[in-house]
XYZ file of C-alpha atoms in Angstrom:
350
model
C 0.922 42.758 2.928
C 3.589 40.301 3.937
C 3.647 36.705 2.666
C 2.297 33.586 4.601
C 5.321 31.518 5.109
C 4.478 28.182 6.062
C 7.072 26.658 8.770
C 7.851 23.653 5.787
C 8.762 23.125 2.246
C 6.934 20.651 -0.063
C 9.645 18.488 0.654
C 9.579 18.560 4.088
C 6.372 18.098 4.470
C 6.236 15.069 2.004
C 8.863 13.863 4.418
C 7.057 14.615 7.686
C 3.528 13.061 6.161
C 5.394 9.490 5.295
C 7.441 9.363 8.689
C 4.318 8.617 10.138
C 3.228 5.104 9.894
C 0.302 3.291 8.681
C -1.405 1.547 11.747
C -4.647 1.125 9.903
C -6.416 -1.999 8.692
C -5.655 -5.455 9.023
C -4.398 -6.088 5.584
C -1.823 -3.557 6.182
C -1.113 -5.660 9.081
C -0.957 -9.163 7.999
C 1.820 -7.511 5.453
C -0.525 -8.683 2.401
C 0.617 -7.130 -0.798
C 3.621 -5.593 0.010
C 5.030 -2.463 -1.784
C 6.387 -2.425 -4.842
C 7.577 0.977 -6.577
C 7.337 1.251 -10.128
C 8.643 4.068 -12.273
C 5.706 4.122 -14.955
C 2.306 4.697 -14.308
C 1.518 1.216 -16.360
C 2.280 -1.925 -14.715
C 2.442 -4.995 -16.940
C 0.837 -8.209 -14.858
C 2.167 -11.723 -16.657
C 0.958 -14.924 -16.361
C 2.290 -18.285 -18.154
C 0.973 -21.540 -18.560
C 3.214 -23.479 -18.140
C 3.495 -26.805 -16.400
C 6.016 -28.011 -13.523
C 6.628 -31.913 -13.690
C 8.983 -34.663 -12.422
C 11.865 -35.009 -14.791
C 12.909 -38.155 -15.991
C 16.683 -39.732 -15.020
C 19.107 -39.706 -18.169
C 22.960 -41.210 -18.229
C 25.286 -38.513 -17.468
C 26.629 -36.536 -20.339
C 23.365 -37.485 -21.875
C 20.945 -35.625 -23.900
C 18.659 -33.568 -21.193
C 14.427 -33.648 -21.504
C 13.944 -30.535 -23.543
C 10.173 -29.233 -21.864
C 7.544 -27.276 -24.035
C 7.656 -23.565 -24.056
C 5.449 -21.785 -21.628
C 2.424 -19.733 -23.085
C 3.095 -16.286 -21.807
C 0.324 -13.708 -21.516
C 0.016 -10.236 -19.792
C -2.009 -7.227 -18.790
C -1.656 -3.567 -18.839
C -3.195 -1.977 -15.923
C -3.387 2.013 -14.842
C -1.985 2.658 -11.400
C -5.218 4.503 -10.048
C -4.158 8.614 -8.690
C -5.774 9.543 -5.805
C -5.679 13.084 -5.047
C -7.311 15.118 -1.879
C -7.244 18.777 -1.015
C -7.287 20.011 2.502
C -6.739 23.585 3.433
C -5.485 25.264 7.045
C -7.579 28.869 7.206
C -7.220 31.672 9.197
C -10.246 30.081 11.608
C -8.247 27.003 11.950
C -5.849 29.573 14.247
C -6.880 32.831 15.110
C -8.640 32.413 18.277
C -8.479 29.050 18.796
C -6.477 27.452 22.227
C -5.026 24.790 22.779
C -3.988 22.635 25.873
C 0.213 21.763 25.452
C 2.520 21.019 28.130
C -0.792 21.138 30.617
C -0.811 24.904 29.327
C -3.296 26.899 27.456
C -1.888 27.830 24.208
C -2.782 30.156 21.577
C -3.796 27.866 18.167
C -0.032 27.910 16.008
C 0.232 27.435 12.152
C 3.038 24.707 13.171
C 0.480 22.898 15.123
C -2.335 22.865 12.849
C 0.060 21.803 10.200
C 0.881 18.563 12.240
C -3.295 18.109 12.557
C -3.499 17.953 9.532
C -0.562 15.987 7.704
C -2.037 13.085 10.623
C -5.246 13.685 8.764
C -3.917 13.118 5.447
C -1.968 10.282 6.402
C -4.898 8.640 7.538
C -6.841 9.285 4.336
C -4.579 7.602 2.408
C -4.182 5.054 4.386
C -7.467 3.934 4.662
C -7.934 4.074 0.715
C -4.759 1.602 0.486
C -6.640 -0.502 2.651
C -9.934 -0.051 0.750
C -7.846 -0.986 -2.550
C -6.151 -4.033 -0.708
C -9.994 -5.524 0.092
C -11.188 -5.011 -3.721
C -7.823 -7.028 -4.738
C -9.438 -9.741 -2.488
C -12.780 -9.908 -3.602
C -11.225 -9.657 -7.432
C -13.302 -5.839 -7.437
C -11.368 -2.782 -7.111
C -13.480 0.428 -6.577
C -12.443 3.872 -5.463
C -14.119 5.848 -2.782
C -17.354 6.765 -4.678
C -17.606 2.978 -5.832
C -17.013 3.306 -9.299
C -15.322 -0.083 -10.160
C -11.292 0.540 -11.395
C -10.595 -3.248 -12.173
C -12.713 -6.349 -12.150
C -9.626 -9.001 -11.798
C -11.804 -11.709 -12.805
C -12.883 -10.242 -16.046
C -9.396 -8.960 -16.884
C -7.928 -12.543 -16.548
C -10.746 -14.254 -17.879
C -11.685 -16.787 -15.554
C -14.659 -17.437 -13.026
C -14.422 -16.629 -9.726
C -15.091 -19.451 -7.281
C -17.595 -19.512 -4.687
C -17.729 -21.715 -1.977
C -21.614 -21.948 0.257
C -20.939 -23.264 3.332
C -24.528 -23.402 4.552
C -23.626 -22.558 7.969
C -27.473 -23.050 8.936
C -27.435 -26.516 7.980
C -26.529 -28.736 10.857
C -25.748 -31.705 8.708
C -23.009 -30.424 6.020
C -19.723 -31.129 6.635
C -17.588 -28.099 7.561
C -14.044 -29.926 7.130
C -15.548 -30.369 3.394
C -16.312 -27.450 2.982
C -13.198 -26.378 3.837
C -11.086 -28.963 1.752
C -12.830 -27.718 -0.986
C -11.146 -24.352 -0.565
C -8.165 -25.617 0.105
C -7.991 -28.019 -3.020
C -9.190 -25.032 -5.354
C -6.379 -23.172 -4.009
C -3.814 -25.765 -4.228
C -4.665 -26.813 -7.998
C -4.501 -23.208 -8.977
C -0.824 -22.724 -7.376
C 0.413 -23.865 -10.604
C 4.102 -22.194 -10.269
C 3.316 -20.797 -7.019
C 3.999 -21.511 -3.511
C 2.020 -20.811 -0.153
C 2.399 -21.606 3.778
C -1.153 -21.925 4.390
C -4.558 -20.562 3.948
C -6.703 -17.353 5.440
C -9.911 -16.057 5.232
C -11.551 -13.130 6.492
C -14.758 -13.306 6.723
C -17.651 -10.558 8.506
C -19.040 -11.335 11.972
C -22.192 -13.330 11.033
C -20.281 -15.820 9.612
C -17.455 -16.159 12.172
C -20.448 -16.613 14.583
C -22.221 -18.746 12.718
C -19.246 -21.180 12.013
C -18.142 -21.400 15.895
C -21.941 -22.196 16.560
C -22.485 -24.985 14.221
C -22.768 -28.720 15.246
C -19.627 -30.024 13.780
C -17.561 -27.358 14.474
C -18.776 -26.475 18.032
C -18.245 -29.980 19.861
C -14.408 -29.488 18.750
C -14.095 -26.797 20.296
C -15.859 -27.496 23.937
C -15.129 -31.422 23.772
C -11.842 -32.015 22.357
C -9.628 -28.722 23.035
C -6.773 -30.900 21.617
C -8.366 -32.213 18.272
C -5.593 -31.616 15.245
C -8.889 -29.375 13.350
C -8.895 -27.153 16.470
C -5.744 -25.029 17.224
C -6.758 -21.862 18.614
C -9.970 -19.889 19.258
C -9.120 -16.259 20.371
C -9.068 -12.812 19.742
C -6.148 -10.768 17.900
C -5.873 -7.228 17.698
C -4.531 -6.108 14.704
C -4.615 -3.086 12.694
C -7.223 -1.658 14.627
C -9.223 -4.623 14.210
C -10.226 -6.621 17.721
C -11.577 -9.358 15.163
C -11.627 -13.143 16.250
C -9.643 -16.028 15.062
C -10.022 -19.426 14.567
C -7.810 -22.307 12.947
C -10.382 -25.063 11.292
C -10.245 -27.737 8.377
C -6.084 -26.574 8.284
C -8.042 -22.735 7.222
C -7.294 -19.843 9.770
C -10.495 -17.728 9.819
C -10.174 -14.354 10.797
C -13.312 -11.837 11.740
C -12.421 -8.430 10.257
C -14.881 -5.948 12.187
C -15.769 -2.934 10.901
C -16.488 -0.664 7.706
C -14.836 2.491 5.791
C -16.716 5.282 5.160
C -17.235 6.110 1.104
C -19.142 8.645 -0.512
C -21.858 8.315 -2.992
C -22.133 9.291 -6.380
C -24.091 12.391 -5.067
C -21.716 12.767 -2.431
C -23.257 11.527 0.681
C -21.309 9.850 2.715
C -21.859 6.068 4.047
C -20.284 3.304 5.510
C -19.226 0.176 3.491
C -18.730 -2.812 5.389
C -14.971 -4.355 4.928
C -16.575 -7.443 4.335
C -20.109 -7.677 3.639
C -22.753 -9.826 6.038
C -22.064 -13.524 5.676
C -19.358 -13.425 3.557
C -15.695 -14.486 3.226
C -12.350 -14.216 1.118
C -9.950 -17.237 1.740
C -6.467 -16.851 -0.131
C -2.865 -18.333 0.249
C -0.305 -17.325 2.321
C 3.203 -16.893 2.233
C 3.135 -16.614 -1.557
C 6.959 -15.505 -3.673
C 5.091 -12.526 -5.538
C 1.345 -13.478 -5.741
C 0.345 -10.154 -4.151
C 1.680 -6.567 -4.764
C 0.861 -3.493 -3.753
C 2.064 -1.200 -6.764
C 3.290 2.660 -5.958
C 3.313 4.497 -9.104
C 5.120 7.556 -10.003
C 4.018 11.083 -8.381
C 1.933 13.449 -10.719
C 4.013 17.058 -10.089
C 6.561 18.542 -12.436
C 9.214 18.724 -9.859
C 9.056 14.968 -9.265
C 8.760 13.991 -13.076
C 11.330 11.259 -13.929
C 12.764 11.017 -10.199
C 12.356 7.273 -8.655
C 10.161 6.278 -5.819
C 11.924 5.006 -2.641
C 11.763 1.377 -2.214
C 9.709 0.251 0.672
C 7.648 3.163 1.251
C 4.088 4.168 1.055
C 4.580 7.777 -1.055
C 2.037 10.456 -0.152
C 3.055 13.761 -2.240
C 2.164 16.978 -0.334
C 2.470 20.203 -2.417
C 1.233 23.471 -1.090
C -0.184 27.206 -2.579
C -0.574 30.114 -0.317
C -4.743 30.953 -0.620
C -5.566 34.747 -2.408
C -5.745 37.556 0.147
C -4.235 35.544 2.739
C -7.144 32.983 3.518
C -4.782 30.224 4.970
C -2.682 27.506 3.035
C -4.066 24.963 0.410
C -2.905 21.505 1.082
C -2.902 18.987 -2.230
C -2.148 15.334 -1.190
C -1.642 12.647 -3.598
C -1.063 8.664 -3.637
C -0.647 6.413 -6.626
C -1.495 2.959 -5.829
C -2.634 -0.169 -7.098
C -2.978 -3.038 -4.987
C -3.245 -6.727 -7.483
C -3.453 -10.577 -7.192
C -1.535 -12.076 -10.056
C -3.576 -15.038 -10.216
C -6.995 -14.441 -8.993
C -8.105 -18.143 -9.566
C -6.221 -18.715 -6.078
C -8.871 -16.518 -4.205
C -11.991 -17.983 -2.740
C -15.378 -16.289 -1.844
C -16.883 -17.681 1.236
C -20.821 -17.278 2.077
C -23.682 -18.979 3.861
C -26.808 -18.792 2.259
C -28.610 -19.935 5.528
């Protein structure tokens, strides 16, 4: 019996699969943790104490204000492999047609190849987005919610939750929101930002645009500094609102990805759950990274991952007796906030 011969090499395909781009999620969007190839599977996170301060004047030629040395600390974390096996059979073909050129087609293995690297490159692309929103929350699980990192526990500090009890029409919303904004700012420490963003689930876009004090600025005084703009964005796939209040641009990120269980049934997980938010800064020097370890395949050991790109590995192995093509995808990812204490969780507990 002769040999399948799929129309591609590993290489190729690994090619092909990465050529096409990741439209999904609005993370991926915003440009939020942007790659970073390492060349180890380790990736060592460091964070210093140290303090930035006015410097005194001195005579020129003089002696120069010698500062204290910074406290440097740091933490070892496992870039996360994600692996997924697809297959193309012989029923995936034989007798199948297809509609190309407005003509009816019999099914080709070049054709069903293309299916399915689109498949895969969704796949992956939705579990870089599902990493992305643990990095926000500070909780990074994997598709059958078993928790990878806790980034609060693994820097040691408490996470900081802000109730904006959205169902009380007395608080004070622009409070509410300088409080985010000066837990943010404090926590800068070396850092910089451009502004602030939260996503935050439908109930509590809705219920923030409803209340009292945040209403009346937006039907009564359309040109109030706390009111810029009150729209809707589409974005990733996401047809989520926006809203700029209290200098905090709120966005509504619609939707859920679907995860499996422990026993394997599979559900949807909200991206952010009811009445809930995650404000962080924006336009940070390094404060987000999306790390893209090293591919797990002997042909690729010690070789360097492009810079810039999302790498999804495909290898392949021709099925006994001629049963079709096994397809084993791979991405190794890890998406982290080096300094957690910036992020905010927003809820409403009314």
């Amino acid at each position: 019996m002769p040999e399948i011969l799929l129309p591609y090499t590993d290489v190729e395909l690994t090619e092909e699969v990465n050529r096409i781009p990741n439209t999904y999620g609005l993370l991926n969007e915003l440009g939020l943790a942007p790659n970073e190839p390492k060349g180890s599977i380790y990736v060592r996170i460091e964070y210093r104490d140290g303090q930035i301060y006015v410097l005194a004047a001195a005579e020129r030629g003089g002696p120069a204000e010698v500062g204290p040395g910074d406290t440097e600390n740091g933490i070892i974390l496992q870039i996360p492999h994600f692996p997924h096996l697809d297959k193309i059979s012989v029923d995936d073909i034989d007798g199948v047609l297809e509609v190309v050129n407005g003509e009816v087609t019999p099914g080709s293995l070049e054709r069903e190849t293309a299916n399915k690297l689109m498949t895969i490159r969704n796949k992956h692309s939705i579990t870089r987005e599902y990493v992305r929103l643990g990095m926000l929350k500070g909780l990074i699980k994997d598709g059958r919610g078993r928790t990878l990192y806790d980034l609060f526990d693994l820097f040691g500090i408490s996470k900081k939750t802000v109730d904006f009890t959205l169902g009380t029409d007395t608080v004070d919303i622009v409070e509410k929101c300088e409080e985010v904004r000066d837990h943010v700012m404090v926590n800068l420490k070396g850092e910089t930002m451009n502004g602030i963003e939260a996503i935050v689930s439908s109930s509590f876009f809705s219920k923030l645009i409803k209340h009292p004090k945040v209403e009346k600025f937006w039907i009564n005084a359309q040109n109030a500094a706390l009111h810029t703009t009150i729209g809707r964005d589409y974005r990733g796939n996401n047809w989520g609102r926006v809203f700029e209040f209290g200098e905090i641009t709120f966005r509504e990120y619609k939707g859920s990805l679907p995860v499996r269980s422990p026993s394997g049934a599979i559900s949807q997980e909200a991206n952010v759950a009811a009445g809930k938010g995650h404000a962080f800064p924006t336009g940070t020097q390094s404060m987000f990274r999306t790390f893209d370890g090293p591919v797990y395949h002997i042909e690729r050991a010690n070789r360097p991952i492009d810079e810039g790109s999302e790498p999804i590995f495909i290898s392949t192995k021709v099925l006994d007796h001629g049963e079709g093509i096994e397809l084993k995808s791979q991405s190794n990812m890890l998406a982290v906030c080096k300094q957690p204490e910036c992020q905010v969780e927003l809820t409403t507990s009314n």
